[in-house]
Short mmCIF file of C-alpha atoms and ligand atoms in Angstrom, two decimals:
data_model
loop_
_atom_site.label_atom_id
_atom_site.label_comp_id
_atom_site.label_asym_id
_atom_site.label_seq_id
_atom_site.Cartn_x
_atom_site.Cartn_y
_atom_site.Cartn_z
CA MET P 1 165.76 -29.90 -178.45
CA PRO P 2 163.25 -29.34 -175.68
CA ALA P 3 162.04 -32.25 -173.54
CA GLU P 4 159.45 -34.34 -175.46
CA ILE P 5 155.76 -34.01 -174.40
CA THR P 6 153.76 -37.34 -174.38
CA THR P 7 150.13 -36.75 -175.25
CA LEU P 8 147.00 -37.64 -177.03
CA LEU P 9 145.45 -34.57 -178.48
CA THR P 10 141.74 -34.86 -179.53
CA PHE P 11 140.16 -31.93 -181.48
CA PHE P 12 136.47 -31.87 -181.39
CA GLY P 13 135.41 -29.79 -184.32
CA GLY P 14 138.32 -31.18 -186.31
CA THR P 15 137.02 -30.02 -189.68
CA GLY P 16 136.14 -26.59 -188.50
CA ASP P 17 137.53 -23.16 -189.45
CA LEU P 18 139.41 -22.71 -186.16
CA ALA P 19 141.09 -26.19 -186.36
CA LYS P 20 142.35 -25.56 -189.94
CA ARG P 21 143.44 -21.95 -189.45
CA LYS P 22 144.94 -22.25 -186.11
CA LEU P 23 144.98 -25.57 -184.18
CA TYR P 24 146.76 -27.70 -186.76
CA PRO P 25 149.39 -25.09 -187.84
CA SER P 26 150.08 -24.42 -184.00
CA THR P 27 150.40 -28.20 -183.26
CA TYR P 28 152.71 -28.39 -186.34
CA ASN P 29 154.90 -25.74 -184.97
CA LEU P 30 155.17 -27.57 -181.73
CA PHE P 31 156.34 -30.57 -183.68
CA LYS P 32 158.92 -28.68 -185.66
CA LYS P 33 160.30 -27.19 -182.35
CA GLY P 34 160.53 -30.70 -180.82
CA PHE P 35 157.92 -30.41 -178.17
CA LEU P 36 156.03 -33.21 -180.03
CA GLN P 37 158.36 -35.85 -181.34
CA GLU P 38 157.29 -39.58 -181.35
CA HIS P 39 154.96 -40.06 -178.52
CA PHE P 40 152.06 -38.23 -179.50
CA ALA P 41 148.92 -38.78 -181.69
CA VAL P 42 146.27 -36.31 -182.78
CA ILE P 43 142.47 -37.20 -183.37
CA GLY P 44 140.29 -35.06 -185.32
CA THR P 45 136.59 -35.62 -184.86
CA ALA P 46 133.57 -34.03 -186.57
CA ARG P 47 130.35 -34.77 -188.24
CA GLN P 48 131.63 -35.07 -191.80
CA GLU P 49 132.55 -38.42 -193.32
CA LEU P 50 136.30 -38.42 -194.29
CA THR P 51 138.63 -41.07 -194.98
CA THR P 52 142.10 -40.99 -193.26
CA GLU P 53 143.60 -39.78 -196.62
CA GLU P 54 141.08 -36.97 -196.92
CA PHE P 55 141.72 -35.97 -193.31
CA HIS P 56 145.49 -35.95 -193.87
CA GLU P 57 145.00 -33.80 -197.08
CA MET P 58 142.91 -31.36 -195.01
CA VAL P 59 145.75 -31.15 -192.46
CA ARG P 60 148.45 -31.01 -195.18
CA GLU P 61 146.72 -27.98 -196.71
CA SER P 62 146.07 -26.29 -193.38
CA ILE P 63 149.86 -26.36 -192.44
CA ALA P 64 151.28 -25.79 -196.00
CA ASP P 65 152.33 -22.21 -195.32
CA PHE P 66 154.54 -23.40 -192.40
CA VAL P 67 156.30 -26.36 -194.02
CA GLU P 68 160.01 -26.09 -194.78
CA ASP P 69 160.61 -29.87 -195.15
CA GLN P 70 157.85 -32.01 -196.79
CA ALA P 71 159.20 -35.24 -195.25
CA ASN P 72 159.10 -33.74 -191.80
CA ALA P 73 155.48 -32.55 -192.48
CA GLU P 74 154.50 -36.06 -193.66
CA GLU P 75 156.01 -37.54 -190.45
CA PHE P 76 153.81 -35.14 -188.55
CA ILE P 77 150.71 -35.90 -190.47
CA SER P 78 151.22 -39.62 -190.02
CA HIS P 79 150.24 -39.16 -186.40
CA PHE P 80 146.76 -37.78 -187.26
CA TYR P 81 143.61 -39.85 -187.12
CA TYR P 82 140.12 -39.04 -187.98
CA ILE P 83 136.83 -40.36 -186.57
CA GLN P 84 133.37 -39.37 -187.83
CA GLN P 85 131.07 -38.86 -184.88
CA ASP P 86 127.87 -37.07 -183.76
CA ILE P 87 129.05 -35.78 -180.49
CA THR P 88 125.59 -35.51 -179.05
CA ASP P 89 125.03 -39.33 -179.45
CA ALA P 90 126.54 -41.42 -176.53
CA ASN P 91 126.90 -44.35 -178.74
CA GLY P 92 129.39 -42.86 -180.97
CA TYR P 93 131.95 -42.63 -178.17
CA ALA P 94 132.71 -46.26 -178.12
CA ALA P 95 134.64 -46.13 -181.31
CA MET P 96 136.50 -43.15 -179.88
CA LEU P 97 137.35 -45.08 -176.86
CA ASP P 98 138.75 -47.88 -178.99
CA LEU P 99 140.87 -45.57 -180.96
CA ASN P 100 142.21 -43.72 -178.00
CA ASN P 101 143.15 -47.10 -176.37
CA GLU P 102 144.82 -48.28 -179.77
CA LEU P 103 146.89 -45.11 -180.02
CA ASP P 104 147.77 -45.12 -176.35
CA ALA P 105 149.41 -48.39 -176.91
CA LYS P 106 150.78 -47.71 -180.45
CA TYR P 107 152.60 -44.48 -179.35
CA SER P 108 153.15 -45.29 -175.69
CA LEU P 109 151.12 -42.28 -174.49
CA LYS P 110 150.92 -43.15 -171.06
CA GLY P 111 147.15 -42.42 -170.77
CA ASN P 112 147.79 -38.68 -171.13
CA ARG P 113 144.94 -36.99 -172.80
CA ILE P 114 144.03 -33.45 -173.87
CA PHE P 115 140.39 -32.84 -175.22
CA TYR P 116 140.16 -29.67 -177.17
CA MET P 117 136.62 -28.50 -177.71
CA SER P 118 136.59 -26.54 -180.82
CA VAL P 119 132.78 -26.83 -181.34
CA ALA P 120 129.81 -24.49 -180.78
CA PRO P 121 129.59 -23.69 -176.95
CA ARG P 122 126.22 -25.51 -176.70
CA PHE P 123 128.12 -28.73 -177.10
CA PHE P 124 130.75 -28.10 -174.31
CA GLY P 125 128.85 -29.69 -171.51
CA THR P 126 127.44 -32.53 -173.59
CA VAL P 127 130.94 -33.68 -174.56
CA ALA P 128 132.36 -33.33 -171.18
CA LYS P 129 129.52 -35.48 -169.85
CA TYR P 130 130.20 -38.26 -172.42
CA LEU P 131 133.95 -38.23 -172.11
CA LYS P 132 133.30 -39.21 -168.51
CA SER P 133 130.32 -41.58 -168.87
CA GLU P 134 131.90 -43.39 -171.84
CA GLY P 135 135.23 -43.88 -170.20
CA LEU P 136 137.51 -41.68 -172.30
CA ILE P 137 138.92 -39.96 -169.19
CA THR P 138 141.82 -42.36 -168.17
CA GLU P 139 142.32 -43.46 -164.54
CA ASN P 140 145.94 -44.29 -164.93
CA GLY P 141 147.11 -41.35 -167.08
CA GLU P 142 149.48 -38.63 -165.73
CA TYR P 143 146.85 -36.21 -166.90
CA ASN P 144 143.52 -35.70 -168.48
CA ARG P 145 142.73 -32.02 -169.51
CA LEU P 146 140.08 -30.12 -171.28
CA MET P 147 140.64 -27.16 -173.44
CA ILE P 148 137.54 -25.10 -174.07
CA GLU P 149 136.85 -22.46 -176.59
CA LYS P 150 134.94 -19.20 -175.96
CA PRO P 151 132.42 -18.01 -175.17
CA PHE P 152 132.14 -19.47 -171.57
CA GLY P 153 128.47 -18.82 -171.05
CA THR P 154 126.54 -15.61 -172.00
CA SER P 155 125.69 -14.46 -168.52
CA PHE P 156 126.71 -15.50 -164.99
CA GLY P 157 123.70 -18.08 -164.92
CA THR P 158 124.67 -19.74 -168.19
CA ALA P 159 128.29 -19.78 -167.32
CA GLU P 160 127.57 -21.40 -163.84
CA ALA P 161 125.37 -23.98 -165.37
CA LEU P 162 128.21 -24.75 -167.93
CA GLN P 163 130.81 -24.84 -165.17
CA ASN P 164 128.56 -27.24 -163.12
CA GLU P 165 128.39 -29.55 -166.13
CA LEU P 166 132.05 -29.52 -166.74
CA SER P 167 132.97 -30.03 -163.01
CA GLU P 168 131.02 -33.43 -163.18
CA ALA P 169 133.91 -34.61 -165.42
CA PHE P 170 136.81 -32.37 -164.65
CA GLU P 171 138.30 -30.52 -161.82
CA ASP P 172 138.93 -26.86 -162.26
CA ALA P 173 142.74 -27.38 -162.43
CA GLN P 174 142.02 -29.61 -165.44
CA ILE P 175 140.07 -27.10 -167.28
CA PHE P 176 141.98 -24.71 -169.61
CA ARG P 177 139.53 -22.02 -170.77
CA ILE P 178 140.93 -20.28 -173.76
CA ASP P 179 141.14 -16.47 -173.92
CA HIS P 180 143.47 -15.92 -176.79
CA TYR P 181 144.37 -12.48 -175.58
CA LEU P 182 146.21 -14.12 -172.73
CA GLY P 183 148.27 -16.01 -175.30
CA LYS P 184 149.47 -12.76 -176.84
CA GLU P 185 153.10 -11.92 -176.40
CA MET P 186 152.61 -8.42 -175.24
CA VAL P 187 149.94 -9.24 -172.72
CA GLN P 188 152.50 -11.63 -171.29
CA ASN P 189 154.95 -8.78 -171.35
CA ILE P 190 152.90 -6.91 -168.70
CA ALA P 191 154.12 -9.23 -166.04
CA ALA P 192 157.80 -9.04 -167.19
CA VAL P 193 157.73 -5.35 -167.21
CA ARG P 194 155.70 -5.04 -163.92
CA PHE P 195 157.57 -7.69 -161.87
CA GLY P 196 160.92 -7.68 -163.65
CA ASN P 197 161.70 -4.11 -162.57
CA PRO P 198 161.72 -3.20 -159.04
CA LEU P 199 161.16 0.48 -160.22
CA PHE P 200 157.77 -0.48 -161.54
CA ASP P 201 157.01 -3.25 -159.10
CA ALA P 202 157.45 -0.75 -156.20
CA ALA P 203 155.37 2.01 -157.90
CA TRP P 204 152.54 -0.32 -158.93
CA ASN P 205 150.06 1.19 -156.48
CA LYS P 206 147.89 4.10 -155.43
CA ASP P 207 151.00 6.11 -154.16
CA TYR P 208 152.37 6.47 -157.70
CA ILE P 209 149.67 5.51 -160.17
CA GLU P 210 146.99 8.10 -161.10
CA ASN P 211 144.91 5.82 -163.27
CA ILE P 212 145.24 2.79 -165.71
CA GLN P 213 143.58 2.63 -169.04
CA VAL P 214 143.06 -0.34 -171.30
CA THR P 215 141.78 0.14 -174.87
CA LEU P 216 140.70 -2.47 -177.31
CA SER P 217 139.58 -0.57 -180.37
CA GLU P 218 138.65 -1.83 -183.74
CA VAL P 219 138.16 0.04 -187.11
CA LEU P 220 135.83 -2.50 -188.65
CA GLY P 221 132.10 -2.63 -188.06
CA VAL P 222 130.05 -5.70 -187.41
CA GLU P 223 130.66 -7.16 -190.94
CA GLU P 224 128.77 -10.37 -191.34
CA ARG P 225 128.52 -11.28 -187.77
CA ALA P 226 125.42 -9.31 -186.68
CA GLY P 227 123.36 -12.53 -185.98
CA TYR P 228 125.71 -13.25 -183.07
CA TYR P 229 126.93 -9.77 -182.26
CA ASP P 230 123.50 -8.17 -181.81
CA THR P 231 122.96 -10.60 -178.88
CA ALA P 232 126.30 -9.90 -177.28
CA GLY P 233 127.57 -6.33 -178.00
CA ALA P 234 130.95 -4.98 -177.04
CA LEU P 235 130.27 -5.63 -173.46
CA ARG P 236 129.94 -9.34 -173.62
CA ASP P 237 132.07 -9.80 -176.80
CA MET P 238 135.15 -7.89 -175.68
CA ILE P 239 134.87 -6.65 -172.11
CA GLN P 240 133.70 -9.62 -170.10
CA ASN P 241 136.53 -11.71 -171.27
CA HIS P 242 139.57 -10.24 -172.99
CA THR P 243 139.53 -6.77 -171.39
CA MET P 244 138.92 -8.16 -167.82
CA GLN P 245 141.72 -10.65 -168.28
CA ILE P 246 144.20 -7.94 -169.27
CA VAL P 247 142.94 -5.98 -166.17
CA GLY P 248 143.70 -9.07 -164.19
CA TRP P 249 147.42 -8.86 -164.99
CA LEU P 250 147.30 -5.21 -164.12
CA ALA P 251 145.44 -5.15 -160.95
CA MET P 252 146.66 -8.39 -159.44
CA GLU P 253 148.65 -8.53 -156.22
CA LYS P 254 152.30 -9.65 -156.50
CA PRO P 255 152.22 -13.47 -156.87
CA ALA P 256 154.25 -15.51 -154.42
CA SER P 257 155.98 -17.27 -157.36
CA PHE P 258 155.38 -17.50 -161.07
CA LYS P 259 153.64 -20.83 -160.81
CA ASP P 260 149.94 -20.83 -162.07
CA VAL P 261 148.44 -21.53 -158.70
CA ASP P 262 150.14 -18.34 -157.29
CA ILE P 263 149.41 -16.23 -160.23
CA ARG P 264 145.70 -17.28 -160.18
CA ALA P 265 145.58 -16.68 -156.42
CA ALA P 266 147.06 -13.05 -156.85
CA LYS P 267 144.61 -12.30 -159.69
CA ASN P 268 141.83 -13.54 -157.72
CA ALA P 269 142.61 -11.26 -154.76
CA ALA P 270 142.04 -8.43 -157.13
CA PHE P 271 139.07 -9.86 -158.94
CA ASN P 272 137.27 -10.66 -155.53
CA SER P 273 137.59 -6.93 -154.59
CA LEU P 274 136.01 -5.63 -157.88
CA LYS P 275 133.14 -3.31 -157.03
CA ILE P 276 129.98 -4.65 -158.60
CA TYR P 277 127.71 -1.73 -159.60
CA ASN P 278 124.08 -1.06 -158.79
CA ARG P 279 121.93 0.70 -161.36
CA GLU P 280 122.91 4.24 -160.24
CA GLU P 281 126.61 3.40 -160.21
CA VAL P 282 126.29 1.82 -163.72
CA ALA P 283 124.99 5.07 -164.97
CA GLU P 284 127.69 6.96 -163.23
CA ASN P 285 130.53 4.74 -164.31
CA PHE P 286 129.70 3.23 -167.64
CA VAL P 287 129.05 4.56 -171.03
CA ARG P 288 127.53 2.67 -174.10
CA GLY P 289 127.65 3.56 -177.64
CA GLN P 290 126.37 2.43 -181.05
CA TYR P 291 128.02 3.72 -184.25
CA GLY P 292 126.44 6.01 -186.76
CA GLU P 293 127.55 6.74 -190.27
CA SER P 294 131.02 8.04 -190.96
CA ALA P 295 131.43 11.86 -191.33
CA ASP P 296 131.78 11.39 -195.25
CA GLY P 297 128.78 9.16 -195.33
CA THR P 298 130.72 6.31 -196.84
CA GLN P 299 130.24 3.92 -193.93
CA LYS P 300 126.75 3.12 -192.72
CA LYS P 301 125.30 3.07 -189.28
CA TYR P 302 124.99 0.03 -187.26
CA LEU P 303 121.26 0.02 -187.51
CA ASP P 304 121.57 -0.21 -191.32
CA GLU P 305 123.90 -3.21 -191.29
CA MET P 306 122.78 -6.57 -192.62
CA ASP P 307 120.72 -8.62 -189.98
CA VAL P 308 120.56 -5.77 -187.34
CA PRO P 309 117.05 -5.09 -186.18
CA ALA P 310 115.91 -1.55 -187.07
CA ASP P 311 115.39 -0.77 -183.32
CA SER P 312 118.57 -2.61 -181.90
CA GLN P 313 119.75 -1.15 -178.60
CA ASN P 314 123.03 -3.17 -178.98
CA ASN P 315 126.21 -1.53 -177.89
CA THR P 316 128.98 -1.37 -180.30
CA PHE P 317 131.11 0.61 -177.85
CA VAL P 318 131.68 0.52 -174.14
CA ALA P 319 133.69 2.65 -171.87
CA GLY P 320 133.82 2.27 -168.04
CA LYS P 321 135.46 2.77 -164.80
CA LEU P 322 136.41 -0.16 -162.60
CA GLN P 323 137.23 0.12 -158.99
CA PHE P 324 139.14 -2.35 -156.86
CA GLU P 325 138.34 -2.18 -153.22
CA MET P 326 141.71 -3.24 -152.02
CA ASP P 327 144.45 -1.30 -150.26
CA ARG P 328 146.86 -1.20 -153.35
CA TRP P 329 144.25 0.48 -155.60
CA GLU P 330 142.18 2.71 -153.20
CA GLY P 331 141.08 5.66 -155.39
CA VAL P 332 142.84 4.58 -158.52
CA PRO P 333 140.39 4.25 -161.43
CA PHE P 334 140.78 1.57 -164.03
CA TYR P 335 139.30 2.99 -167.17
CA ILE P 336 138.43 0.40 -169.90
CA ARG P 337 136.94 0.90 -173.54
CA SER P 338 136.26 -1.33 -176.53
CA GLY P 339 134.31 -0.55 -179.58
CA LYS P 340 133.89 -1.08 -183.28
CA ARG P 341 134.25 1.53 -186.01
CA LEU P 342 136.63 3.66 -184.06
CA ALA P 343 139.42 5.87 -185.41
CA ALA P 344 142.34 3.27 -185.05
CA LYS P 345 142.76 -0.47 -184.35
CA SER P 346 144.70 -0.74 -181.27
CA THR P 347 145.05 -2.88 -178.11
CA ARG P 348 146.99 -1.09 -175.51
CA VAL P 349 147.44 -0.35 -171.88
CA ASP P 350 148.34 3.07 -170.53
CA VAL P 351 149.53 3.45 -167.07
CA VAL P 352 149.37 6.98 -166.05
CA PHE P 353 151.72 7.77 -163.15
CA LYS P 354 151.22 10.73 -160.84
CA LYS P 355 152.91 14.00 -161.52
CA GLY P 356 155.88 15.04 -159.30
CA LEU P 357 155.88 18.26 -157.24
CA ASN P 358 157.30 21.09 -159.21
CA ILE P 359 160.49 21.96 -157.48
CA PHE P 360 161.70 23.88 -160.56
CA GLY P 361 159.43 26.84 -160.12
CA GLY P 362 158.77 29.36 -162.91
CA ASP P 363 156.86 28.23 -165.93
CA VAL P 364 157.82 24.52 -165.68
CA GLU P 365 154.82 22.22 -166.44
CA LEU P 366 155.31 18.70 -165.40
CA ALA P 367 153.34 16.04 -167.20
CA ASN P 368 152.17 12.66 -165.77
CA PRO P 369 154.71 9.95 -166.78
CA VAL P 370 152.99 7.30 -168.81
CA LEU P 371 154.03 3.69 -169.35
CA THR P 372 152.29 2.31 -172.42
CA ILE P 373 152.31 -1.32 -173.42
CA LEU P 374 151.29 -1.74 -177.09
CA ILE P 375 149.74 -5.13 -177.66
CA ASP P 376 148.15 -5.02 -181.30
CA PRO P 377 148.71 -4.41 -184.07
CA LYS P 378 152.30 -3.27 -183.38
CA GLY P 379 153.85 -4.60 -180.11
CA GLY P 380 156.07 -2.29 -178.25
CA ILE P 381 156.67 -0.43 -174.98
CA GLU P 382 156.73 3.36 -174.50
CA PHE P 383 157.68 5.31 -171.47
CA LYS P 384 156.86 9.08 -171.56
CA ILE P 385 158.79 10.99 -168.98
CA ASN P 386 159.66 14.61 -168.07
CA ALA P 387 163.10 15.71 -169.11
CA LYS P 388 164.83 19.06 -169.60
CA ASP P 389 163.96 21.15 -172.68
CA VAL P 390 166.81 22.53 -174.73
CA THR P 391 166.18 26.15 -174.10
CA SER P 392 168.44 28.18 -171.86
CA GLU P 393 165.80 28.71 -169.16
CA PHE P 394 165.02 25.63 -167.11
CA LEU P 395 162.02 24.18 -168.72
CA THR P 396 160.81 20.66 -169.22
CA ARG P 397 159.41 18.66 -171.84
CA VAL P 398 158.13 15.18 -172.33
CA VAL P 399 160.32 12.65 -174.15
CA ASN P 400 159.27 9.27 -175.18
CA LEU P 401 161.42 6.27 -174.64
CA ASN P 402 160.24 3.61 -176.84
CA TRP P 403 160.90 0.02 -178.11
CA THR P 404 159.01 -1.70 -180.93
CA VAL P 405 158.92 -5.47 -181.55
CA SER P 406 161.26 -6.19 -184.51
CA ASP P 407 160.33 -8.29 -187.43
CA GLU P 408 162.96 -10.76 -186.17
CA ASP P 409 161.24 -11.07 -182.84
CA LYS P 410 157.82 -11.37 -184.52
CA LYS P 411 159.12 -14.34 -186.44
CA LEU P 412 160.19 -16.06 -183.25
CA THR P 413 157.03 -15.29 -181.34
CA PRO P 414 154.68 -18.24 -181.08
CA GLU P 415 150.95 -17.59 -182.04
CA PRO P 416 148.69 -17.40 -179.17
CA TYR P 417 147.29 -20.81 -180.03
CA GLU P 418 150.53 -22.50 -180.37
CA ARG P 419 151.43 -21.10 -176.91
CA MET P 420 148.13 -22.16 -175.25
CA ILE P 421 148.43 -25.78 -176.65
CA HIS P 422 151.89 -25.94 -175.41
CA ASP P 423 150.89 -24.53 -171.92
CA ALA P 424 148.00 -26.96 -171.53
CA MET P 425 150.31 -29.96 -172.62
CA ASP P 426 152.75 -28.62 -169.95
CA GLY P 427 149.96 -28.29 -167.29
CA ASN P 428 150.54 -24.60 -166.94
CA GLY P 429 147.35 -22.67 -166.27
CA SER P 430 148.92 -19.20 -165.97
CA ASN P 431 147.51 -17.93 -169.21
CA PHE P 432 144.04 -19.38 -169.12
CA ALA P 433 140.97 -17.83 -167.25
CA ASP P 434 140.05 -19.57 -164.11
CA TRP P 435 136.46 -20.13 -162.99
CA ASN P 436 136.67 -17.53 -160.24
CA GLY P 437 137.71 -14.82 -162.59
CA VAL P 438 135.26 -15.69 -165.25
CA ALA P 439 132.40 -15.79 -162.59
CA ILE P 440 133.30 -12.38 -161.31
CA ALA P 441 133.60 -10.85 -164.80
CA TRP P 442 130.14 -12.17 -165.62
CA LYS P 443 128.58 -10.71 -162.43
CA PHE P 444 130.26 -7.42 -163.15
CA VAL P 445 129.00 -7.42 -166.75
CA ASP P 446 125.57 -8.80 -165.99
CA ALA P 447 124.96 -5.76 -163.55
CA ILE P 448 125.77 -3.40 -166.47
CA GLN P 449 123.72 -5.28 -168.95
CA GLU P 450 120.60 -5.32 -166.65
CA ALA P 451 120.82 -1.51 -165.91
CA TRP P 452 121.16 -0.93 -169.67
CA ASP P 453 118.23 -3.27 -170.57
CA ALA P 454 116.06 -1.22 -168.27
CA THR P 455 116.54 1.95 -170.04
CA ARG P 456 116.53 3.04 -173.73
CA GLU P 457 119.37 5.05 -175.23
CA GLN P 458 119.28 7.44 -178.16
CA PHE P 459 121.34 5.64 -180.75
CA PRO P 460 123.44 6.14 -182.80
CA ASN P 461 125.66 8.35 -180.48
CA TYR P 462 129.02 8.28 -182.19
CA VAL P 463 130.35 8.89 -185.62
CA SER P 464 132.07 6.06 -187.36
CA GLY P 465 135.78 6.79 -187.33
CA SER P 466 135.84 8.84 -184.07
CA MET P 467 136.89 7.34 -180.73
CA GLY P 468 133.28 6.85 -179.41
CA PRO P 469 130.68 9.01 -177.81
CA GLU P 470 131.56 12.18 -176.12
CA ALA P 471 130.35 10.72 -172.86
CA SER P 472 133.34 8.48 -172.98
CA ASN P 473 135.69 11.52 -172.63
CA ASP P 474 133.38 13.00 -169.98
CA LEU P 475 133.69 9.89 -167.85
CA LEU P 476 137.33 10.57 -167.42
CA ALA P 477 136.99 14.37 -167.40
CA LYS P 478 134.66 14.01 -164.23
CA ASP P 479 137.84 12.69 -162.50
CA GLY P 480 140.03 15.28 -163.96
CA ASN P 481 141.66 12.64 -166.24
CA GLU P 482 141.61 12.16 -170.06
CA TRP P 483 142.26 9.17 -172.45
CA VAL P 484 145.99 9.08 -173.35
CA PHE P 485 145.11 7.29 -176.68
CA LYS P 486 143.05 9.60 -178.85
CA GLY P 487 143.08 7.56 -181.93
P1 NAD C 1 133.02 -24.32 -187.37
O1 NAD C 1 131.53 -24.07 -187.68
O2 NAD C 1 133.86 -23.95 -188.52
O3 NAD C 1 133.24 -25.82 -187.06
C1 NAD C 1 132.40 -26.51 -186.18
C2 NAD C 1 133.02 -27.87 -186.13
O4 NAD C 1 132.15 -28.65 -185.21
C3 NAD C 1 132.93 -28.77 -187.40
O5 NAD C 1 134.11 -29.62 -187.54
C4 NAD C 1 131.66 -29.65 -187.32
O6 NAD C 1 131.79 -30.79 -188.07
C5 NAD C 1 131.72 -29.94 -185.83
N1 NAD C 1 130.39 -30.20 -185.32
C6 NAD C 1 129.24 -29.46 -185.39
N2 NAD C 1 128.27 -30.12 -184.85
C7 NAD C 1 128.73 -31.39 -184.52
C8 NAD C 1 128.05 -32.67 -184.03
N3 NAD C 1 126.87 -32.74 -183.64
N4 NAD C 1 128.90 -33.65 -183.92
C9 NAD C 1 130.19 -33.54 -184.17
N5 NAD C 1 130.80 -32.56 -184.68
C10 NAD C 1 130.02 -31.47 -184.89
O7 NAD C 1 133.31 -23.51 -186.07
P2 NAD C 1 134.80 -22.93 -185.60
O8 NAD C 1 134.79 -21.45 -186.29
O9 NAD C 1 135.96 -23.71 -185.99
O10 NAD C 1 134.53 -22.55 -184.10
C11 NAD C 1 134.71 -23.60 -183.15
C12 NAD C 1 134.81 -22.95 -181.72
O11 NAD C 1 135.90 -22.09 -181.54
C13 NAD C 1 133.49 -22.25 -181.31
O12 NAD C 1 133.23 -22.39 -180.06
C14 NAD C 1 133.84 -20.85 -181.56
O13 NAD C 1 133.15 -19.87 -180.74
C15 NAD C 1 135.44 -20.79 -181.30
N6 NAD C 1 136.23 -19.82 -181.92
C16 NAD C 1 136.49 -19.76 -183.23
C17 NAD C 1 137.21 -18.87 -183.72
C18 NAD C 1 137.48 -18.79 -185.29
O14 NAD C 1 138.35 -17.86 -185.70
N7 NAD C 1 136.91 -19.65 -186.07
C19 NAD C 1 137.86 -17.95 -182.98
C20 NAD C 1 137.64 -17.98 -181.54
C21 NAD C 1 136.82 -18.88 -181.12
#
């Protein structure tokens, strides 16, 4: 049994889709594993009127697929409390304060509180303000923490305004900004592979690495999300957050220890050196795309999707080159791309190492060794290296050493949300985005968006089912490189 965590966990948006699909099952898994035992309570709060019994039934249904022992599940559910509240009304918080204090005493929770904001982003600042002004943040607790859903702003300006609101109530070390990609097993594996093997650790720099590629490709189109997506695009929906956070693990300096403060400091050393582009540099280093029909005509173009304005200039594909102005990465491009309606669904990192000098002579053609970390949908690690061909002359060929996450491993792997709730309860911020990283990612992305807003592009410019516009391939070809993953 692991050490028990003592906490009062409050879910704002407690009747929402995310709470039901992810947050309650994840909390239940933490109970099954013994992280939560007796000294915990969970409050769900939302606008709907629900009795305790109705709320318990909602939680029961949401965890049903994970229950092996109904008595154990009922024990878990008995720790759940519901409070109906309009979170924009300060007066509603008095009842919540009473319930917090009552549960604190009943379960001996030591004033430890986690407030999880699973509500629309426009409420984040308001809730933080009232948590402070209405006395919900304890003075005597071991901790008070805020977990906050995405998106964190829609530009640097809006993110900064939100950050200022939050910091009236919470210090940055108390704020756990969710980026569920950071909770993924294989994203966390980047650190294990890089820092766990002196071979890779020593070679993780401009002397041995030619370029690094991060791909987050989707097969699906915009589906029913155009209302939101048309205002965000791939740039703000996928690049600013998930892609940049993955890049953080790849580009960071080696941390002094694996503690969150050291990890954040090492990541920030890289983020602070990211070159922010001017308009000409955006045109040189970034490519935008919008999907057209599929070759067989069965999939429609973005502009014909429901709720998409007929003249939309929104990007459904982004490819770009990042440059870190630090000694480690001098001259090493980081290529990133993300898009909808691409040939394959894949989240992956390809680290392209430099070619060796050919001492073999003759017709030997050495390839770039490539280390690939497969994140989704199939986890795994591949390492393509040069080895001898079987022919009688001395020739080489590429062999692929690979490992795939087994079904057994998958069963044991916590869901990102389970891991993130656990880490926040544990006070470990390693796998959460900190303000400095978020701010720089927004400044970087804003510069691109501004440059794009100033010019019109001829859309659509890629066929659904391809790997994006030809300009994405040209971007790498200019540097003498090519995408490792071709769909
Ligand atoms: P949802 O619309 O299903 O639920 C919203 C919840 O907020 C409901 O419980 C509702 O009662 C409550 N609420 C709304 N206005 C309120 C008010 N004035 N007072 C009190 N409660 C109020 O939303 P969701 O899909 O659960 O998403 C919640 C958050 O999580 C959002 O920030 C979203 O961006 C983020 N998110 C959701 C998902 C997902 O898969 N659903 C994934 C990633 C991030």
